[in-house]
Backbone as a ProteinNet text record, in pm:
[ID]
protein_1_A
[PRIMARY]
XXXXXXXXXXXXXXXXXXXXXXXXXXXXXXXXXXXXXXXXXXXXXXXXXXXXXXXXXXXXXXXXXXXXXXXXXXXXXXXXXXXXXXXXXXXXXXXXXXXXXXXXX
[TERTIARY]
39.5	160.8	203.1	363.9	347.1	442.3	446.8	520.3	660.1	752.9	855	807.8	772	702	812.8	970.3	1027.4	1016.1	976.6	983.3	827.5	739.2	659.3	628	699.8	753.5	822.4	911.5	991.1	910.7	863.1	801.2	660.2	623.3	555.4	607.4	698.8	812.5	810.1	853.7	906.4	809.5	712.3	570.1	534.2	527.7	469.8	566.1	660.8	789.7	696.5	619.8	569.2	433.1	435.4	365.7	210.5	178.9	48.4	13.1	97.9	55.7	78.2	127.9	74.2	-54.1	-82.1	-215.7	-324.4	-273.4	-382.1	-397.1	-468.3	-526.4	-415.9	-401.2	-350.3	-428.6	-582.7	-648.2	-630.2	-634.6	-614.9	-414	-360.3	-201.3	-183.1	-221.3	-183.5	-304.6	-429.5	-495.7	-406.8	-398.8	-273.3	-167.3	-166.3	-20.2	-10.6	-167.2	-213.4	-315.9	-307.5	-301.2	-174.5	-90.7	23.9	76	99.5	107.4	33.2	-150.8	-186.1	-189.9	-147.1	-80.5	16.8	117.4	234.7	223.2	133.1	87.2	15.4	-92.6	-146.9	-41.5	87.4	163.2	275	268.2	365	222.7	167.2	55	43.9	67.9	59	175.9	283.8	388.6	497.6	458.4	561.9	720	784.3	919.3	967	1030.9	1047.8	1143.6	1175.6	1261.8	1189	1073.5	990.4	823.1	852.7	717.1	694.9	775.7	792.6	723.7	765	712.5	552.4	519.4	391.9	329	302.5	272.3	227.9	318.4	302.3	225.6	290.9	147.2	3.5	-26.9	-128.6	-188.7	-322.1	-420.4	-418.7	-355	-334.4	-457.3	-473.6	-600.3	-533.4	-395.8	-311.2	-271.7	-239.1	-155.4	-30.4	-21.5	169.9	286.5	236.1	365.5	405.7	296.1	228.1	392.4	444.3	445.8	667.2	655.9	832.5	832.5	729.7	695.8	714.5	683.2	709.3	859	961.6	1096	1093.5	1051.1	1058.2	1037.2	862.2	794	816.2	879	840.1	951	1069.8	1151.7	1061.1	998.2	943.8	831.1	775.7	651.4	696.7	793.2	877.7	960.5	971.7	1074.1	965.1	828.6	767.7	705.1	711.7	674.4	553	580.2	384	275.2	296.5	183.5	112	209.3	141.4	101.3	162.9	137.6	-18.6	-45.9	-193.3	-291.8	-275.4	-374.3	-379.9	-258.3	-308.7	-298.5	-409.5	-418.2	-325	-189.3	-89.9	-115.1	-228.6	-279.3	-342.3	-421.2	-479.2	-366.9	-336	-206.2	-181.4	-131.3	-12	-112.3	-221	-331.9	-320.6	-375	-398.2	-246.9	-160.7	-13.7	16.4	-6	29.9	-71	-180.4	-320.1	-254.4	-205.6	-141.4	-31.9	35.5	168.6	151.6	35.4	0.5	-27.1	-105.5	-146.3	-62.7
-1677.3	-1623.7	-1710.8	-1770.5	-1837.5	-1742.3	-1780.6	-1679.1	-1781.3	-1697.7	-1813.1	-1930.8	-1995.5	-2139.5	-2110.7	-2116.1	-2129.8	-2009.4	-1920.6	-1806.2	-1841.3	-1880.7	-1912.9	-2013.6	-2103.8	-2209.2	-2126.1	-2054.2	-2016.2	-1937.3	-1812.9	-1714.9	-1753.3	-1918.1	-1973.1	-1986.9	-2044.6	-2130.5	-2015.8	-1910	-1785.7	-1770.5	-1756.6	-1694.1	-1785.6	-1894.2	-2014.1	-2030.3	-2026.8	-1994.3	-1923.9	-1805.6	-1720.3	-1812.7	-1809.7	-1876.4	-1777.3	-1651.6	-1653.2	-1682.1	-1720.4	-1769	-1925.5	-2013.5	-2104.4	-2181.2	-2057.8	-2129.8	-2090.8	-2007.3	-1979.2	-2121	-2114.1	-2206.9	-2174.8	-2261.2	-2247.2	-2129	-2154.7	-2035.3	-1887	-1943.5	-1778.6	-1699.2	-1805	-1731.4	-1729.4	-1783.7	-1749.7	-1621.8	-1648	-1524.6	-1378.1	-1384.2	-1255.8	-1266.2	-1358.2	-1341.7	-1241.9	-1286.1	-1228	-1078.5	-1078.9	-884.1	-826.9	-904.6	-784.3	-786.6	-866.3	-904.3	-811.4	-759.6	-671	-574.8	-545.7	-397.1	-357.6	-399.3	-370.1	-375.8	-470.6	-426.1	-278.1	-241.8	-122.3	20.5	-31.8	70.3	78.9	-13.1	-14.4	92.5	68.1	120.6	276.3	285.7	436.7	443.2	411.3	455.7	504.6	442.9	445.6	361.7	440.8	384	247.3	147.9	77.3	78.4	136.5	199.1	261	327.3	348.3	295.9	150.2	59.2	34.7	-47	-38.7	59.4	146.3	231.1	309	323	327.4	248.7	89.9	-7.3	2	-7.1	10	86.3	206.4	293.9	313.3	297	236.6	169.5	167.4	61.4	-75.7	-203.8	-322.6	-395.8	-476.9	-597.7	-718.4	-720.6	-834.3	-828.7	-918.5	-926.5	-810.1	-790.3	-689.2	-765.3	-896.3	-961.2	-1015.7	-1010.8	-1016.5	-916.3	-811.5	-660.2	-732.7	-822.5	-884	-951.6	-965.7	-1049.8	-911.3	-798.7	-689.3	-700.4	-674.1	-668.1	-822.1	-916.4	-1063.8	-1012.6	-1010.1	-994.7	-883.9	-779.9	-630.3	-673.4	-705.3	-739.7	-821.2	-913	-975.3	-896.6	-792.4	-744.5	-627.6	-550.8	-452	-461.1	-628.3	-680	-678.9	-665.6	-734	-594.7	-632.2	-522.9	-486.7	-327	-274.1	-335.8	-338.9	-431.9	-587.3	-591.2	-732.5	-691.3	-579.9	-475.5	-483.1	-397.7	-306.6	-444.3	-581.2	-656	-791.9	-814.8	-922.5	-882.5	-994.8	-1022.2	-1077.8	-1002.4	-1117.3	-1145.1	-1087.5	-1131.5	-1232.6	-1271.3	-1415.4	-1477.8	-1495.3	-1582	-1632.6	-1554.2	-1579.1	-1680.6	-1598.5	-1747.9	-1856.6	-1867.1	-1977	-2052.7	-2040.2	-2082.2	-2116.2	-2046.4	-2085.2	-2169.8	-2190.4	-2267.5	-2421.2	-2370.4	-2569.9	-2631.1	-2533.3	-2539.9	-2584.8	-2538.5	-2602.8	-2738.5	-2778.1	-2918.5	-3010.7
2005.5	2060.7	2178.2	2210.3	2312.4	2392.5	2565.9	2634.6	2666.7	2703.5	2760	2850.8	2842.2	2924.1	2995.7	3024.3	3141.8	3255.5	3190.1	3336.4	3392.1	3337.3	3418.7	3551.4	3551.9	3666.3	3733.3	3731.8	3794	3868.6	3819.2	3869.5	3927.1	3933.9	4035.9	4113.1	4106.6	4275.3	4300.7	4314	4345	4428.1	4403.6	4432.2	4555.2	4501.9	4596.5	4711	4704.1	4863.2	4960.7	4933	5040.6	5117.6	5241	5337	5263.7	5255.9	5191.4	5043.8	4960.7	4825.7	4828.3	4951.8	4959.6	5038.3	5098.9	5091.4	5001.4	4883.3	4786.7	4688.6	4591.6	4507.2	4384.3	4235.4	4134.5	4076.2	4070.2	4042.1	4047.9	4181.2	4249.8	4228.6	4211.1	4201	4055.4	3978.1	3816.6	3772.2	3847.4	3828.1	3864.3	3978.7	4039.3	3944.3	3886.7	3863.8	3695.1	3603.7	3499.9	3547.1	3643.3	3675	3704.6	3771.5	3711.4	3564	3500.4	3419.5	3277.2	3340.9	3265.4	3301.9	3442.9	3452.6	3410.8	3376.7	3280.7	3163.3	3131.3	2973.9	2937.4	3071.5	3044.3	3067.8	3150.8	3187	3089	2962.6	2909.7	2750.6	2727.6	2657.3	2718.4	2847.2	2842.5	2868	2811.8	2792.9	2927.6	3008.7	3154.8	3089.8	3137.4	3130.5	3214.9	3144.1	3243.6	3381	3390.9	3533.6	3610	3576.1	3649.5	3686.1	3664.6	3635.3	3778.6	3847.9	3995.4	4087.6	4050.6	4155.4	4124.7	3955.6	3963.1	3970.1	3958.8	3978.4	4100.2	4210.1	4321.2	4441.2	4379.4	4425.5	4363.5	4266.1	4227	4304.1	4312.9	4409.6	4291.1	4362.6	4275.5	4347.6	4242.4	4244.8	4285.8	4365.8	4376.9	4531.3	4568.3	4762.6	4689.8	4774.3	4807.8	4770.7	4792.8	4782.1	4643.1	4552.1	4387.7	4343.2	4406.9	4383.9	4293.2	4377.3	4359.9	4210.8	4123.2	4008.9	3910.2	3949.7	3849.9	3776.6	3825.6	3788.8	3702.9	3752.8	3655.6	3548.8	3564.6	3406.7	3320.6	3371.9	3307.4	3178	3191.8	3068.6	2904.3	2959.7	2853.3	2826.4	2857.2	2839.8	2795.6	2806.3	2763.3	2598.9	2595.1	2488.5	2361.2	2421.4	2300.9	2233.7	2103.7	1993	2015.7	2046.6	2034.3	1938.6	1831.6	1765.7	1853.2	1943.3	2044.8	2117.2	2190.9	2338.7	2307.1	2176	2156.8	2097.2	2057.3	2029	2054.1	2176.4	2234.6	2416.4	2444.5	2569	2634.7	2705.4	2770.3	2886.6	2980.9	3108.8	3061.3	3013.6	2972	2936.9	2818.1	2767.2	2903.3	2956.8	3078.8	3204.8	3208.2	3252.6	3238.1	3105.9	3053.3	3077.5	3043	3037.1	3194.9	3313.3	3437.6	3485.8	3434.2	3480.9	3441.2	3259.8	3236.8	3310.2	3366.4	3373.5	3608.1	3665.9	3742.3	3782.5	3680.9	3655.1	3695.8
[MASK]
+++++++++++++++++++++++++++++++++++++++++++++++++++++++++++++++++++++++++++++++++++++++++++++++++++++++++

């Protein structure tokens, strides 16, 4: 399965603008970046609406900085767009890894 390769650059720069995700590693920001990424997959699996992803997301205790929290509204469209049969048997927090790890380089 491939993901849009262009929102991923983007939604690095984005990311990388902030004075604490630049001093993180490629590692460490495409990692964050594939937990939200599988929190919306798990919030889209239990069936949260997307209008209201944001705000449970949020309050939720996240495994990500706060500032991780502005990448929701990006990604939630493409993770929303894609047919439950992908939702329930693939990994798009990896994918999305792997894909921002090359796309670092």
């Amino acid at each position: 399965m491939t993901i849009r390769t262009a929102l991923i650059p983007v939604l690095t720069a984005v990311l990388m603008a902030s004075p604490v995700v630049a001093a993180e590693s490629a590692k460490e920001t495409c990692g964050y970046q594939a937990d939200v990424v599988a929190a919306i997959q798990q919030a889209r699996l239990d069936r949260v609406k997307e209008r209201d992803l944001s705000d449970v997301l949020i309050t939720d205790e996240t495994s990500w900085p706060e500032n991780y929290n502005a990448a929701i509204p990006l990604i939630a469209p493409w993770i929303y767009d894609q047919k439950m049969k992908v939702i329930r048997n693939e990994d798009l927090g990896a994918v999305w890894n792997e894909q921002c790890l090359a796309q670092s380089q």
